[in-house]
Coordinates of C-alpha atoms in Angstrom, one line a residue:
X1 CA -43.3 -13.0 48.6
X2 CA -39.7 -14.1 48.5
X3 CA -38.0 -14.6 45.2
X4 CA -35.1 -17.1 45.1
X5 CA -32.9 -14.9 43.0
X6 CA -33.3 -11.5 44.8
X7 CA -33.7 -12.5 48.5
X8 CA -30.8 -13.3 50.8
X9 CA -30.4 -17.0 51.1
X10 CA -32.3 -17.6 47.9
X11 CA -31.2 -19.9 45.0
X12 CA -29.2 -22.2 47.1
X13 CA -28.4 -19.9 50.1
X14 CA -25.4 -17.7 50.8
X15 CA -23.0 -20.6 50.6
X16 CA -24.2 -21.8 47.2
X17 CA -21.5 -22.1 44.5
X18 CA -21.4 -19.2 42.2
X19 CA -21.0 -19.6 38.4
X20 CA -17.4 -19.1 37.3
X21 CA -16.8 -15.6 36.3
X22 CA -16.0 -15.3 32.6
X23 CA -13.6 -13.0 31.0
X24 CA -15.3 -10.3 28.9
X25 CA -15.9 -11.4 25.4
X26 CA -14.1 -9.3 22.8
X27 CA -16.4 -7.4 20.4
X28 CA -16.0 -7.6 16.6
X29 CA -14.5 -4.1 16.6
X30 CA -12.0 -5.2 19.3
X31 CA -11.0 -8.3 17.3
X32 CA -10.6 -6.2 14.1
X33 CA -8.5 -3.6 16.0
X34 CA -6.2 -6.4 17.3
X35 CA -5.9 -7.9 13.9
X36 CA -5.0 -4.5 12.4
X37 CA -2.5 -3.6 15.1
X38 CA -0.8 -7.0 14.9
X39 CA -0.6 -7.1 11.1
X40 CA 0.2 -3.4 10.3
X41 CA 2.6 -0.8 11.4
X42 CA 1.1 2.7 11.6
X43 CA 3.0 5.7 10.1
X44 CA 2.1 9.3 9.5
X45 CA 2.9 11.6 6.6
X46 CA 1.5 15.1 5.9
X47 CA -1.2 14.8 8.5
X48 CA -2.4 11.5 7.1
X49 CA -2.2 8.0 8.7
X50 CA -1.1 4.9 6.8
X51 CA -1.0 1.2 7.6
X52 CA 2.0 -0.7 6.3
X53 CA 2.0 -4.5 6.5
X54 CA 4.5 -5.9 9.1
X55 CA 5.1 -8.9 6.7
X56 CA 5.2 -8.7 3.0
X57 CA 5.7 -5.8 0.6
X58 CA 5.7 -2.3 2.2
X59 CA 2.5 -1.0 0.6
X60 CA 1.2 2.0 2.6
X61 CA -2.6 2.0 2.7
X62 CA -4.4 5.2 3.9
X63 CA -6.5 4.6 7.0
X64 CA -9.0 7.2 5.8
X65 CA -9.6 6.3 2.2
X66 CA -11.0 8.8 -0.2
X67 CA -12.0 8.4 -3.8
X68 CA -10.3 5.4 -5.5
X69 CA -8.4 4.3 -2.4
X70 CA -11.6 2.5 -1.1
X71 CA -11.5 -0.1 -3.9
X72 CA -9.7 -3.4 -4.2
X73 CA -7.0 -3.9 -1.6
X74 CA -8.1 -1.2 0.8
X75 CA -7.3 -1.5 4.5
X76 CA -11.0 -2.0 5.2
X77 CA -11.2 -4.9 2.8
X78 CA -8.0 -6.5 4.1
X79 CA -9.3 -6.3 7.7
X80 CA -12.6 -7.7 6.6
X81 CA -10.8 -10.6 4.9
X82 CA -8.5 -11.2 7.9
X83 CA -11.5 -11.3 10.2
X84 CA -13.5 -13.8 8.1
X85 CA -10.4 -16.1 7.7
X86 CA -9.7 -16.0 11.4
X87 CA -13.3 -16.3 12.8
X88 CA -15.4 -17.7 9.9
X89 CA -17.9 -14.9 10.5
X90 CA -18.6 -11.6 8.7
X91 CA -17.9 -8.4 10.6
X92 CA -20.4 -5.6 10.6
X93 CA -19.5 -2.5 8.6
X94 CA -19.9 -0.4 11.8
X95 CA -17.3 -2.5 13.6
X96 CA -14.9 -2.1 10.7
X97 CA -15.4 1.7 10.9
X98 CA -14.8 1.7 14.6
X99 CA -11.7 -0.4 14.4
X100 CA -10.2 1.8 11.7
X101 CA -11.1 4.9 13.6
X102 CA -9.3 3.5 16.6
X103 CA -6.2 2.7 14.5
X104 CA -6.4 6.3 13.3
X105 CA -6.4 7.5 16.9
X106 CA -3.3 5.3 17.7
X107 CA -1.6 6.7 14.6
X108 CA -1.5 10.1 16.3
X109 CA 1.6 8.8 18.1
X110 CA 3.0 7.1 15.0
X111 CA 6.4 7.9 13.5
X112 CA 6.4 10.5 10.8
X113 CA 7.8 8.9 7.7
X114 CA 7.9 9.7 4.0
X115 CA 5.3 7.8 1.9
X116 CA 6.2 7.4 -1.7
X117 CA 3.7 7.0 -4.6
X118 CA 4.3 4.4 -7.2
X119 CA 3.0 5.2 -10.7
X120 CA 3.0 2.4 -13.3
X121 CA 1.5 2.1 -16.7
X122 CA -1.2 -0.5 -17.3
X123 CA 0.8 -2.0 -20.1
X124 CA 4.6 -2.5 -20.5
X125 CA 6.4 0.2 -22.4
X126 CA 8.7 -1.0 -25.2
X127 CA 8.2 -4.6 -24.0
X128 CA 9.5 -3.8 -20.5
X129 CA 7.5 -3.0 -17.4
X130 CA 8.0 0.6 -16.5
X131 CA 7.3 2.2 -13.2
X132 CA 8.2 5.5 -11.6
X133 CA 8.5 6.2 -7.9
X134 CA 7.5 9.7 -7.0
X135 CA 8.3 11.6 -3.9
X136 CA 5.3 12.7 -1.8
X137 CA 5.6 16.1 -3.4
X138 CA 5.0 14.4 -6.8
X139 CA 8.5 14.8 -8.2
X140 CA 9.9 11.6 -9.8
X141 CA 12.9 10.2 -7.9
X142 CA 13.5 6.8 -9.7
X143 CA 12.5 4.9 -12.8
X144 CA 12.9 1.3 -13.8
X145 CA 13.1 2.3 -17.5
X146 CA 16.3 3.3 -19.2
X147 CA 16.4 7.0 -20.2
X148 CA 15.3 7.6 -23.8
X149 CA 13.2 4.4 -24.1

């Protein structure tokens, strides 16, 4: 028995109009990767990869978060938020993981740059906000407080 979709000349014959070929639809992970690569610059320091926003304050966020870095303001959360704002949908956790893993792979070619650690008290000291910038080795290199205060 002839089937119109599998036999030559079936479903309208050989001259029948074919449906327009569509461009491949991007997956959630692809969209997240594009968002991450558009909104962040990748840098490396001491064998670790960081994402620094292209616009806004230069806050380096580790791509592979451990311990307390996975909390509020992590790269994972920022990508999740950007995806929801852009698409109105929630990405799967697996797609977030895949996108960040791909960013980590791209970071292998990223520029090696120093990443400084900012340490600030939870309350102002002597009525003034105090913060210390520490070099990656942990030594202080600047302070916003006057000495002796």
